[in-house]
Each structure stands twice: as C-alpha cells, then as structure tokens.
Amino acid sequence: MPYNHQDVEKKWQERWQQAGVFHAKDNSIKPKFYCLIEFPYPSGAGLHIGHPRSYTALDVVARKRRMEGYNVLYPIGWDAFGLPTENYAIKTGRPPQEVTNENVATFKRQLQSLGFSFDWSREVNTTDPSYYKWTQWMFLEFFKAGLAYKARMPINWCLSCKIGLANEEVVDGKCERCGGPTEKRHKEQWMIAITKYADRLLEDLESVNYLEKIKTQQRNWIGRSEGVQINFSLMVPGQPDGKHHVTVFTTRPDTLFGATFLVVSPEKAQEWIQVGWKASDEVQVYVSAALKRSEIDRGAEDREKTGVDTGVRAINPANQEEIPVWVADYVLGGYGTGAIMAVPAHDERDFAFATAFHLPVRQVIRLANAPVRSYVMGADGISPADFENIGVTIARKTADGDYEVEIPRGREKEFERLMSEKMAPGFWNEYVGDETVFLFKHTDGHIERLVMNAQTMARIDELACEFNHLPYDPKDPGNYINGALARNTWYQPLIVHTQPGVLMNSGEFDGMENEQAKSAIPKKVGGEKKVQYKLRDWVFSRQRYWGEPIPLVFCQTCGWVAVPVEHLPVVLPIVEKYEPTDTGESPLAAMADWVNTSCPTCGSPAKRETDTMPNWAGSSWYFLRYIDPHNDTAFAAPEKLKYWMPVDWYNGGMEHTTLHLLYSRFWNKFLFDRGHVPVSEPYAKRTSHGLILAEDGTKMSKSKGNVVNPDEMVEQYGADAVRLYELFMGPFAEPVPWSLNGLVGMRRFLEKVIDAGQKIVDAEDAEVTRLLHQTIKKVSEDVEAMRFNTAVSQMMIFINGVKQMGGIRSTSFFLFLRVLCPFAPHLSNELHESFGGKELLETLPWPMFDPKIAQAEVVSIGVQINGKMRATIDVAPDAPQEQVQARALREPNVQKHLEGQTIRKTVYVAGRIINLIV
RNA sequence: GGGCGGGUGGCGUAAUUGGUAGCCGCGUCAGCCUUAGGAGCUGAUACCGCAAGGUGUGAGAGUUCGAGUCUCUCCCCGCCCACCA
C-alpha cells in the first residue's frame, strides 16, 4: 500500500513543533543526556547527503533516550564564518551576512524536512554578534591570562593575488586559486599558547571515552617525545675557539659516539648570520633560498637531500672528535633546537644525507640477540677441525672451498681470533638477523667490519663500486672486494639500523644495552633531559573579513589594550569591498573610521586590530552556548553549565579529530582553569562516522557531477526512507557508497510495515511474539553500540516474520512502532494514530523485552564428524548432551559417515554444534 | 616512510566474538497478476556438478575436535599524518 509521505511528514513535523516534545528543560528531575553533533557550515551548496548520517544516528540515540526517561539536549546551530562565503561575497559583491542568512534558511528547511529531533529553540549562529560577543570575551580571557601573544610568523604569500594563504590553500607550492607561485613572508600574528596545555591534553585522554583511533590521532598530533639536549662547542673560522656552542635535541643520546656531523636548519643559520657570522656565499645563497620556500614545498621535494657545509666545526663531547657542521633544510627550524646531531648509521634521514654528501658513517649499535651465521670465503688456511675446536659448526661447504658456518652466541670473539690468526687475507661475513656484517682481514692482519642488510647485499658491488669510484662489472661480483682490498680504502657501512642493541665503537660504553646508555651517556657529557612536542602554538590571526574581529586596540603609549567588556561585541562593520588589501591585510584595515579609535586606558588616539579570528574560534565553545543560548549577561549561567556539562555523546567526522577536537578541548580546559566551566574535559564520549561516497565509490564532488541531492530523495522517497537508508547502508564508522536502489528498498520496507498493520489478528503465532522480543532486545543493544545497520535489519526480519506467520496482535504492533519510531518517526506516529493511539510516540516509554520469551524453544544445531558438517538437527537450546547425541546418531547421513568407525570423543556446545570425533 | 582501518556471493554487508559462513538489503532469474511496467505478489539465487558429492571468507603455513574469527609470513586496498631528530 503506497502512502503519501509528503503529507504525513509535514503533519508530524508540525505536531512535534506544537507539542514542543524536543525542548530540553533546564530544570528537571529526570537524568540529563547531552547529545551533540558537529554543527554544519552552511555552504551555498546546501545540505550534503553525508550530513544526515551523523545527525540521524544521534537522532536515534536522542529519541531513544527521551523514551527511556532522560531529559535530552540535542541542539543545532551554524558554524557560519569561513572562506567559501567570503569568496562568494568577493565574487558577487554581496555582503556575507546576507549570503549566510540565505544559506542558513536553506539548511534549516532541509534539516527540518528530515524530522530530526533538534531543539530548535536553542539554535545558535557563530556570526551573530550576540554569539561572537562571547567568542571575543573568551579571547580577552586568553589575552588577560597571557596566553594570547603576538609573534612574527611565516605566512604563505601568493605573488599574483597578493594575499596570504592558509597552508591548505597552497598546493604543490602554488596558489590554489590562481596557480601562481607562492613564497614565505613574515607577518605579526596573534598566537594562542596551546602548547602550555600539551601535557594535560595528552594525559586527560585517559579519562574520556573516545574511540581508540581518535585518541591515537590526538596523541600523534600532540607528538610528545622525550629526549636530551646536548651542547657541542664550535670552532668558527675567524673567531676564537670555545666561544660558541650549539645545542641539539635528540631522542637517541645513546648513539652520540656515532654522531659524525651536525646539521642546522636554515632558520638557525639565518640567526647566526644575523648575529655576525660571516657565512660563505654558498651558505648564504642556500639559506635564503630555503627560507623562501613554503613548508609544504619543502616537504614535497621527494626527500632529495640538499645542504651545504658551513665550514664551522664542532667537537663531539663524547669522544672529542672534530666533526663538520652542515646546513640543510631537512632540519626544521620550528622543532627542537633547530639543530641536530647526525648519526647516519642509525637514522634514515641522516644516512641519506651522509650518502649524498660522502660523509662518514660509524656504526655504534649492534643487534644483540640475533643468531649469527658466517660465510667464510677463501678459507685456505683453515681446516674443519679448527672450527670444531671453538664450537663453530659447519652448515655447508661449497664447491669453491668456502664455508657457511654457525657461530653460537658468545663465541664470536673466538671465531674472530681464529680468523685473524689462521686465515689468509680476505674476508668473511656474518649474518646477524637480517643484516650482514662483513669482516675483512687486511694484508697487515687487522680486521675491519662492514654492515649491510639483505636488500643492499644484492646491490653491494654496484653501490660500493660507485662509492669508491671503481669500475663495476655485474658479471664479477668480487670486483668491489678485490678493488677495495687492493686500495685499502673501503670501510663504508651501507646499512642503517634503528633497532635496539648493544653499544660498540663507543669507548667505555661498549657492550652496554642501548636503553641503559640513553641515560649513561648524557650523564657523562652533561646532557639535559627535555620534552618536545610536535604541537605548535595556535596561529589565531586571519587577514580576512568574514571572521570575529579581534577585540584589541593598539595605543602608542599603552601598547595592546583589551576592548572593555562593556563595549563588546566589536561588531564587524559593513565594508564595500571584501578583498584583502594590497598589503595582505584584512579589508577592515581600509576602514579608517572603524580602525581609528581611542585608547580605552589613556584616551589617546589608537588603532583597532584589523585581523579576525580563524573559524575554529566560534566552534571551540558552541556546545557551551547551547546550554544557555539567550543569556546576554554571560556566555551561559553557571548552574545550567553545571547541570548539562559534560557533553555525554559527541559524534563527528574523522577530519575534525585533530584540529577542532583538540582546540575545543583546550578552550574548555582554559575556561575551566579560569573558573568559568565546571568540567575539565568537555566531551565524555566521542565517536565518528564514515563518509558517504558516490555510487561509483569515489568521493562526491560537484565537478564530477555525482552529488546526491537530499531534497530530491526526501521528496521522492520520504524522510523516513532516507533516514533508514543512511543507517542501513553499512557499518556506521566505515565509508560506504550511496545506492539509489538501496534507498528504494527502504521505501519498500516501510510499505511492508503498513501491510503488517493490515494483518491485525486476535492471537498471533508464538514465533511473532518471540521475534518481537528479540527485536526489542537487538535494537536496544545495537543502538548503544552504533550498529544501526543490524538494528534496521532486525526490524526487517521482524516484519518479514509477521507476514509469514499470518498476522500480529495490535498490542505487539504498537510495541513495534515504538521501536521503529526513532528510526522512522513520521510513519510510525501516523500508523500509531491510525490505530487509535492518542499520544505522540515520543512521549511513550521505550519498550522492555522479556529474555525468556526472546529465547528460542527449539534451535537447529549442526552435527559434525571430525569437524565436517554432516547434518543439522532441531533440539531444545539447553538439551543435555546424551539426548542430542542420540538424536544426532539417528540421522541417516551421520550413520553413513560413522559406518565402521568408533566415536572416540564428543564435543558439544549447547545451542550451537555437536562434533563427533572418530 | 609512519599510524590506523580493511580484504567474505554480481553489489552493500551479516556471522551470538573460536562453534551450522553468507542473515538483511540490492541486483539477477523463473512464475503469477497486469493494456503496459522502472509497480506488486510468490519462489530461487556462493561456486563446481545431472546427481551423489565436493569446494569456498586476499595467498601460504600453524594452533585447535573445530578458524572468516587466534599466531606467523606475504600480497592488495582505503583513510590520516608525513624530513618532528
């Protein structure tokens, strides 16, 4: 039976509104439940088909909680500041305020058409002055606490557009909009010291219920690493020795003896030049070129290492060795001290650099516990008995008279002695785990080591010949070895390993476990323990129009002064043009009568800050405003905050796990420290949903023309069908392709529900009752675990069952409608009413199930013989083994397979299988 | 390169967490009903085979009475981060 979904949906949406069933109460004896979705950015394109996935999921949760007796807050609002709207304004000349209002109206209509149970009376908009008044107020709190500060920061500058670009607007070093080249420029920016909270943001992850992958991403983003700072004294040409030094940060102080050179970042070199270092022309050219490049550009260069020798020398404090200091852009200015000690034998990047510039490599750690195999070539002077005498076993002897031997742990020294005494000059090698140690006996009798891994082995001759400038002949693998022997020049290890092990080539530390050396070596050289974070302070300035004005005034005598609280909000003035100015400043800078003001402290002429805030600002605290959205004396009343916070369940996209989630946690912690909010962590639970892809499995995009329009879907198939499909299409956390046919299937299901309502009987089959209780159970559990797809599936199984079993009692049908209501609220209310239900389903309690009824009376279990399925039999779920076994033996197919066999053992799992072992 | 997910019919997926692999939906096929069907109803649908039967969860090994699920080796795909010392 088809139904007119458009009328039905409109009718119930109006009823809900009239009844106000979704309004959260600020004072209630019910337990509270605060359920939050990420508020959307109201773009000109309208609602994306992906938005409702998250909203429907938490709508189901919110609706279920209400029926379970909770006072639920499920709010909605608009994160409306941002670049797309501003760019649209620049293009069309229309005020962004106006464009935003239009977009919000569209979004609102679209969301309402889907029947979400949002509390629309608490709608907020970040661009509303009564909202951003408080964003500004909070910024001033940061300012007053000394956490907001001004710093010179590099920005990406597009040479043709003459504007500053956000990092994500720079693609391959080029401007995203015009394709022109970009460079780095320096500009004073407002910063917020989020790094002061790094430790707490990390530690407090322990106290919240986030998906583990979300926690991991937050941890990685914060990027805490413990290490040591070590001083190296410098010898600068033309300056007295011992006057200068450089500090490096390292997490591997245990490898200090292997530090064969230092590398400083271009930024560090620039600093030195500024304080009077006379760098060579080559160094100056390199440094200025590196500094111009954007960071993204620097990373995109396929890791080809570049760099220049500075001519400066440093003293390795471990062994007093004199080592060169290089400048290279693979060392970042903004992390650690901007200078590193390079240990090429145990760091991939340092190794690549050393190889590119022929710098020495010294292995200082060997693998501790791997077995040792050795291949002995040209062992003319050695007999098998010599090996046996020292406990070395011969695994293989080749036709050429070479040996492959196995050396027990602890016998390496004896083996080495035997080699040096008895063997003719030549080489042998040891396999230690996946690396090979080559040992060379020179003509003068001394032994050298060479370390390689398996892959390198295959190319050893080629690489080594190239390195030693020897001719390479692939047909003669001995070429390199012979050449090297003849010239006595080789020593270069060709492998880098970063695994733990035991120290070597490290003076008094030889033989020490490297973990132990991590504290022992710094102790000797005076290293200082230090914790570093990848997290940087938050760049809070944007040279843009469409953002919250930063409420500060610059006065010649008083410096930066906060706009007094009673003058907030600093309202974004209407300007004529929205383009950034030629100097890269916000269009606000061109408004002389807005910019020029007087100092709130001394009254002398002063200028307003023309930078605006990033769009992360308004979204960092919106969950607090929902609690008391119309308050004009505070961002929210303390007692309301105390009642509602923290958010009980927050769902959003993985793309916001690092920035938005971290910023808002930080923002809330700061407000907590200032005594403005009652909890330190804003979100008790955080989950995330998967992307909805186009039918072809690729991302939906306007340019590909594969975007699904939610309006059309709702119009044609109904909001309930769309809601069900968004939940049914696949596991909630996974990306899933959209399928129109799948949506049609949901529509069919809804019509089957209507049909089931036509089959009301006085006495239903016990199977229907059982299915109903199973369905209540499964849906209840699945919603909590976010397994919405299987919850919907179970409801389908139920409806199929009703049809097959010939009908349903009206009381059962009513119970089913209550279960269906959170998923398909319009149709379930309509059916409920048409069968005489007076109340809104939303006001009825969530149904309970009886586990005894849900339990099946008869289960069919598998009969296996030696683990192979031979039959299935129907038995009671708790039937004793003897009974089941007897029953199983009566099966003809079982008898057939048992013929001539005796049962040795039986494994019986009640309700599942019985396995006869013969 | 690092981190996190995955690989099951023609497709999206499910599997009580070590116990009958393929539930539910889509698609397809057959039949019914229809002037018609991109509507509805009924049934079938992992693969090979007429059948008995056999095979089957990316590949290969292992543990187990029993493996999609656990262990090891390898291959492929997706997302995020990416020279962080």
PDB file of C-alpha atoms in Angstrom, chain A residues 289-455:
ATOM      1  CA  ALA A 289      66.579  30.146  -0.988  1.00  0.00           C
ATOM      2  CA  ALA A 290      65.474  27.619   1.631  1.00  0.00           C
ATOM      3  CA  LEU A 291      63.754  30.266   3.727  1.00  0.00           C
ATOM      4  CA  LYS A 292      61.707  31.493   0.793  1.00  0.00           C
ATOM      5  CA  ARG A 293      60.219  28.117   0.158  1.00  0.00           C
ATOM      6  CA  SER A 294      56.984  27.294   1.929  1.00  0.00           C
ATOM      7  CA  GLU A 295      56.996  24.433   4.373  1.00  0.00           C
ATOM      8  CA  ILE A 296      54.717  22.397   2.155  1.00  0.00           C
ATOM      9  CA  ASP A 297      57.041  22.922  -0.756  1.00  0.00           C
ATOM     10  CA  ARG A 298      59.949  21.832   1.394  1.00  0.00           C
ATOM     11  CA  GLY A 299      58.223  18.581   2.219  1.00  0.00           C
ATOM     12  CA  ALA A 300      57.111  17.937  -1.358  1.00  0.00           C
ATOM     13  CA  GLU A 301      60.603  17.650  -2.755  1.00  0.00           C
ATOM     14  CA  ASP A 302      60.627  13.882  -2.630  1.00  0.00           C
ATOM     15  CA  ARG A 303      63.122  13.932   0.170  1.00  0.00           C
ATOM     16  CA  GLU A 304      66.073  14.666  -2.070  1.00  0.00           C
ATOM     17  CA  LYS A 305      68.518  15.865   0.487  1.00  0.00           C
ATOM     18  CA  THR A 306      70.178  19.219  -0.102  1.00  0.00           C
ATOM     19  CA  GLY A 307      72.639  21.067   2.067  1.00  0.00           C
ATOM     20  CA  VAL A 308      75.913  22.969   2.316  1.00  0.00           C
ATOM     21  CA  ASP A 309      78.979  22.620   4.535  1.00  0.00           C
ATOM     22  CA  THR A 310      79.195  25.734   6.722  1.00  0.00           C
ATOM     23  CA  GLY A 311      82.900  25.454   7.337  1.00  0.00           C
ATOM     24  CA  VAL A 312      82.188  25.534  11.054  1.00  0.00           C
ATOM     25  CA  ARG A 313      83.500  22.567  13.060  1.00  0.00           C
ATOM     26  CA  ALA A 314      82.080  21.109  16.223  1.00  0.00           C
ATOM     27  CA  ILE A 315      83.563  18.921  18.953  1.00  0.00           C
ATOM     28  CA  ASN A 316      81.689  15.726  19.732  1.00  0.00           C
ATOM     29  CA  PRO A 317      81.601  15.821  23.539  1.00  0.00           C
ATOM     30  CA  ALA A 318      81.661  12.037  23.755  1.00  0.00           C
ATOM     31  CA  ASN A 319      84.976  11.419  22.027  1.00  0.00           C
ATOM     32  CA  GLN A 320      86.344  14.943  21.405  1.00  0.00           C
ATOM     33  CA  GLU A 321      86.276  14.253  17.693  1.00  0.00           C
ATOM     34  CA  GLU A 322      86.161  17.222  15.375  1.00  0.00           C
ATOM     35  CA  ILE A 323      83.137  16.985  13.085  1.00  0.00           C
ATOM     36  CA  PRO A 324      81.732  19.250  10.360  1.00  0.00           C
ATOM     37  CA  VAL A 325      78.594  21.380  10.715  1.00  0.00           C
ATOM     38  CA  TRP A 326      76.255  21.471   7.719  1.00  0.00           C
ATOM     39  CA  VAL A 327      73.165  23.492   6.968  1.00  0.00           C
ATOM     40  CA  ALA A 328      70.252  21.608   5.359  1.00  0.00           C
ATOM     41  CA  ASP A 329      66.529  22.140   5.027  1.00  0.00           C
ATOM     42  CA  TYR A 330      65.637  18.659   6.195  1.00  0.00           C
ATOM     43  CA  VAL A 331      66.208  20.032   9.651  1.00  0.00           C
ATOM     44  CA  LEU A 332      63.204  22.075  10.719  1.00  0.00           C
ATOM     45  CA  GLY A 333      63.631  25.451  12.338  1.00  0.00           C
ATOM     46  CA  GLY A 334      60.478  25.190  14.369  1.00  0.00           C
ATOM     47  CA  TYR A 335      61.111  21.921  16.160  1.00  0.00           C
ATOM     48  CA  GLY A 336      63.528  21.171  18.962  1.00  0.00           C
ATOM     49  CA  THR A 337      66.518  23.488  18.886  1.00  0.00           C
ATOM     50  CA  GLY A 338      66.674  23.742  15.089  1.00  0.00           C
ATOM     51  CA  ALA A 339      69.911  21.773  15.138  1.00  0.00           C
ATOM     52  CA  ILE A 340      70.614  18.051  15.214  1.00  0.00           C
ATOM     53  CA  MET A 341      73.485  15.686  15.688  1.00  0.00           C
ATOM     54  CA  ALA A 342      73.546  13.379  12.682  1.00  0.00           C
ATOM     55  CA  VAL A 343      74.037   9.682  13.352  1.00  0.00           C
ATOM     56  CA  PRO A 344      73.940   8.225   9.861  1.00  0.00           C
ATOM     57  CA  ALA A 345      74.393   4.625  10.948  1.00  0.00           C
ATOM     58  CA  HIS A 346      71.183   4.722  12.998  1.00  0.00           C
ATOM     59  CA  ASP A 347      68.892   7.303  11.399  1.00  0.00           C
ATOM     60  CA  GLU A 348      67.404   7.011   7.923  1.00  0.00           C
ATOM     61  CA  ARG A 349      67.452  10.719   7.128  1.00  0.00           C
ATOM     62  CA  ASP A 350      70.963  11.262   8.377  1.00  0.00           C
ATOM     63  CA  PHE A 351      72.038   8.228   6.433  1.00  0.00           C
ATOM     64  CA  ALA A 352      70.528   9.542   3.207  1.00  0.00           C
ATOM     65  CA  PHE A 353      72.261  12.853   3.789  1.00  0.00           C
ATOM     66  CA  ALA A 354      75.617  11.241   4.567  1.00  0.00           C
ATOM     67  CA  THR A 355      75.396   9.120   1.431  1.00  0.00           C
ATOM     68  CA  ALA A 356      74.541  12.102  -0.743  1.00  0.00           C
ATOM     69  CA  PHE A 357      77.494  14.121   0.528  1.00  0.00           C
ATOM     70  CA  HIS A 358      80.023  11.329   1.244  1.00  0.00           C
ATOM     71  CA  LEU A 359      80.093  11.950   4.964  1.00  0.00           C
ATOM     72  CA  PRO A 360      81.442   9.267   7.292  1.00  0.00           C
ATOM     73  CA  VAL A 361      79.142   6.680   8.822  1.00  0.00           C
ATOM     74  CA  ARG A 362      80.003   4.922  12.051  1.00  0.00           C
ATOM     75  CA  GLN A 363      78.023   2.059  13.466  1.00  0.00           C
ATOM     76  CA  VAL A 364      77.753   2.272  17.248  1.00  0.00           C
ATOM     77  CA  ILE A 365      74.992  -0.249  17.958  1.00  0.00           C
ATOM     78  CA  ARG A 366      74.891  -3.865  17.020  1.00  0.00           C
ATOM     79  CA  LEU A 367      71.901  -6.157  17.269  1.00  0.00           C
ATOM     80  CA  ALA A 368      72.089  -8.107  20.491  1.00  0.00           C
ATOM     81  CA  ASN A 369      70.164 -11.330  20.227  1.00  0.00           C
ATOM     82  CA  ALA A 370      70.043 -12.418  16.619  1.00  0.00           C
ATOM     83  CA  PRO A 371      71.670 -15.692  15.629  1.00  0.00           C
ATOM     84  CA  VAL A 372      74.979 -15.474  13.789  1.00  0.00           C
ATOM     85  CA  ARG A 373      75.801 -17.211  10.548  1.00  0.00           C
ATOM     86  CA  SER A 374      79.053 -16.715   8.774  1.00  0.00           C
ATOM     87  CA  TYR A 375      80.194 -17.263   5.249  1.00  0.00           C
ATOM     88  CA  VAL A 376      83.907 -17.769   5.011  1.00  0.00           C
ATOM     89  CA  MET A 377      85.468 -17.244   1.618  1.00  0.00           C
ATOM     90  CA  GLY A 378      88.900 -18.351   0.633  1.00  0.00           C
ATOM     91  CA  ALA A 379      89.379 -20.250   3.864  1.00  0.00           C
ATOM     92  CA  ASP A 380      92.537 -21.903   2.634  1.00  0.00           C
ATOM     93  CA  GLY A 381      94.368 -21.742   5.925  1.00  0.00           C
ATOM     94  CA  ILE A 382      91.531 -23.193   7.971  1.00  0.00           C
ATOM     95  CA  SER A 383      90.544 -26.798   8.477  1.00  0.00           C
ATOM     96  CA  PRO A 384      87.154 -28.114   9.615  1.00  0.00           C
ATOM     97  CA  ALA A 385      88.815 -29.131  12.869  1.00  0.00           C
ATOM     98  CA  ASP A 386      89.729 -25.504  13.591  1.00  0.00           C
ATOM     99  CA  PHE A 387      86.047 -24.617  13.518  1.00  0.00           C
ATOM    100  CA  GLU A 388      85.072 -27.550  15.679  1.00  0.00           C
ATOM    101  CA  ASN A 389      87.664 -26.635  18.269  1.00  0.00           C
ATOM    102  CA  ILE A 390      85.875 -23.390  19.020  1.00  0.00           C
ATOM    103  CA  GLY A 391      82.367 -24.872  18.825  1.00  0.00           C
ATOM    104  CA  VAL A 392      81.528 -23.481  15.414  1.00  0.00           C
ATOM    105  CA  THR A 393      79.540 -25.887  13.247  1.00  0.00           C
ATOM    106  CA  ILE A 394      79.859 -26.107   9.509  1.00  0.00           C
ATOM    107  CA  ALA A 395      76.471 -25.816   7.848  1.00  0.00           C
ATOM    108  CA  ARG A 396      77.692 -26.163   4.300  1.00  0.00           C
ATOM    109  CA  LYS A 397      80.866 -26.373   2.273  1.00  0.00           C
ATOM    110  CA  THR A 398      80.763 -25.071  -1.273  1.00  0.00           C
ATOM    111  CA  ALA A 399      82.491 -26.417  -4.352  1.00  0.00           C
ATOM    112  CA  ASP A 400      84.860 -23.445  -4.234  1.00  0.00           C
ATOM    113  CA  GLY A 401      86.045 -24.470  -0.789  1.00  0.00           C
ATOM    114  CA  ASP A 402      84.083 -21.738   1.001  1.00  0.00           C
ATOM    115  CA  TYR A 403      82.303 -22.472   4.260  1.00  0.00           C
ATOM    116  CA  GLU A 404      78.964 -21.490   5.705  1.00  0.00           C
ATOM    117  CA  VAL A 405      79.189 -21.824   9.467  1.00  0.00           C
ATOM    118  CA  GLU A 406      77.041 -21.200  12.521  1.00  0.00           C
ATOM    119  CA  ILE A 407      78.585 -19.411  15.480  1.00  0.00           C
ATOM    120  CA  PRO A 408      76.982 -19.899  18.884  1.00  0.00           C
ATOM    121  CA  ARG A 409      76.240 -16.747  20.870  1.00  0.00           C
ATOM    122  CA  GLY A 410      79.238 -15.739  22.932  1.00  0.00           C
ATOM    123  CA  ARG A 411      81.747 -17.429  20.633  1.00  0.00           C
ATOM    124  CA  GLU A 412      82.119 -14.509  18.230  1.00  0.00           C
ATOM    125  CA  LYS A 413      85.401 -13.404  19.819  1.00  0.00           C
ATOM    126  CA  GLU A 414      86.958 -16.852  19.420  1.00  0.00           C
ATOM    127  CA  PHE A 415      85.765 -17.021  15.874  1.00  0.00           C
ATOM    128  CA  GLU A 416      87.271 -13.629  15.108  1.00  0.00           C
ATOM    129  CA  ARG A 417      90.571 -14.666  16.685  1.00  0.00           C
ATOM    130  CA  LEU A 418      90.670 -17.829  14.650  1.00  0.00           C
ATOM    131  CA  MET A 419      90.074 -15.851  11.505  1.00  0.00           C
ATOM    132  CA  SER A 420      92.745 -13.282  12.234  1.00  0.00           C
ATOM    133  CA  GLU A 421      95.303 -15.926  13.138  1.00  0.00           C
ATOM    134  CA  LYS A 422      94.731 -18.636  10.607  1.00  0.00           C
ATOM    135  CA  MET A 423      93.055 -17.129   7.628  1.00  0.00           C
ATOM    136  CA  ALA A 424      94.819 -15.674   4.674  1.00  0.00           C
ATOM    137  CA  PRO A 425      93.991 -12.050   3.900  1.00  0.00           C
ATOM    138  CA  GLY A 426      90.456 -11.886   2.555  1.00  0.00           C
ATOM    139  CA  PHE A 427      87.029 -11.518   4.013  1.00  0.00           C
ATOM    140  CA  TRP A 428      84.200 -13.361   5.634  1.00  0.00           C
ATOM    141  CA  ASN A 429      80.764 -12.223   6.604  1.00  0.00           C
ATOM    142  CA  GLU A 430      78.289 -12.828   9.376  1.00  0.00           C
ATOM    143  CA  TYR A 431      74.527 -12.853   9.088  1.00  0.00           C
ATOM    144  CA  VAL A 432      73.031 -11.262  12.165  1.00  0.00           C
ATOM    145  CA  GLY A 433      69.288 -11.295  11.841  1.00  0.00           C
ATOM    146  CA  ASP A 434      68.516  -9.521   8.609  1.00  0.00           C
ATOM    147  CA  GLU A 435      71.814  -7.744   8.391  1.00  0.00           C
ATOM    148  CA  THR A 436      75.176  -8.955   7.281  1.00  0.00           C
ATOM    149  CA  VAL A 437      78.433  -7.999   8.892  1.00  0.00           C
ATOM    150  CA  PHE A 438      81.390  -8.224   6.546  1.00  0.00           C
ATOM    151  CA  LEU A 439      84.689  -8.790   8.254  1.00  0.00           C
ATOM    152  CA  PHE A 440      87.856  -8.058   6.348  1.00  0.00           C
ATOM    153  CA  LYS A 441      91.307  -9.250   7.074  1.00  0.00           C
ATOM    154  CA  HIS A 442      93.770  -6.861   5.540  1.00  0.00           C
ATOM    155  CA  THR A 443      97.242  -7.782   4.356  1.00  0.00           C
ATOM    156  CA  ASP A 444      98.648  -6.278   7.550  1.00  0.00           C
ATOM    157  CA  GLY A 445      96.431  -8.607   9.590  1.00  0.00           C
ATOM    158  CA  HIS A 446      93.988  -6.114  11.086  1.00  0.00           C
ATOM    159  CA  ILE A 447      90.271  -6.655  10.798  1.00  0.00           C
ATOM    160  CA  GLU A 448      87.576  -4.250   9.686  1.00  0.00           C
ATOM    161  CA  ARG A 449      83.810  -4.563   9.705  1.00  0.00           C
ATOM    162  CA  LEU A 450      81.198  -3.656   7.128  1.00  0.00           C
ATOM    163  CA  VAL A 451      77.476  -3.914   7.764  1.00  0.00           C
ATOM    164  CA  MET A 452      74.784  -4.455   5.155  1.00  0.00           C
ATOM    165  CA  ASN A 453      71.175  -5.599   5.033  1.00  0.00           C
ATOM    166  CA  ALA A 454      69.750  -8.234   2.708  1.00  0.00           C
ATOM    167  CA  GLN A 455      68.493  -5.868   0.014  1.00  0.00           C
TER     168      GLN A 455
END
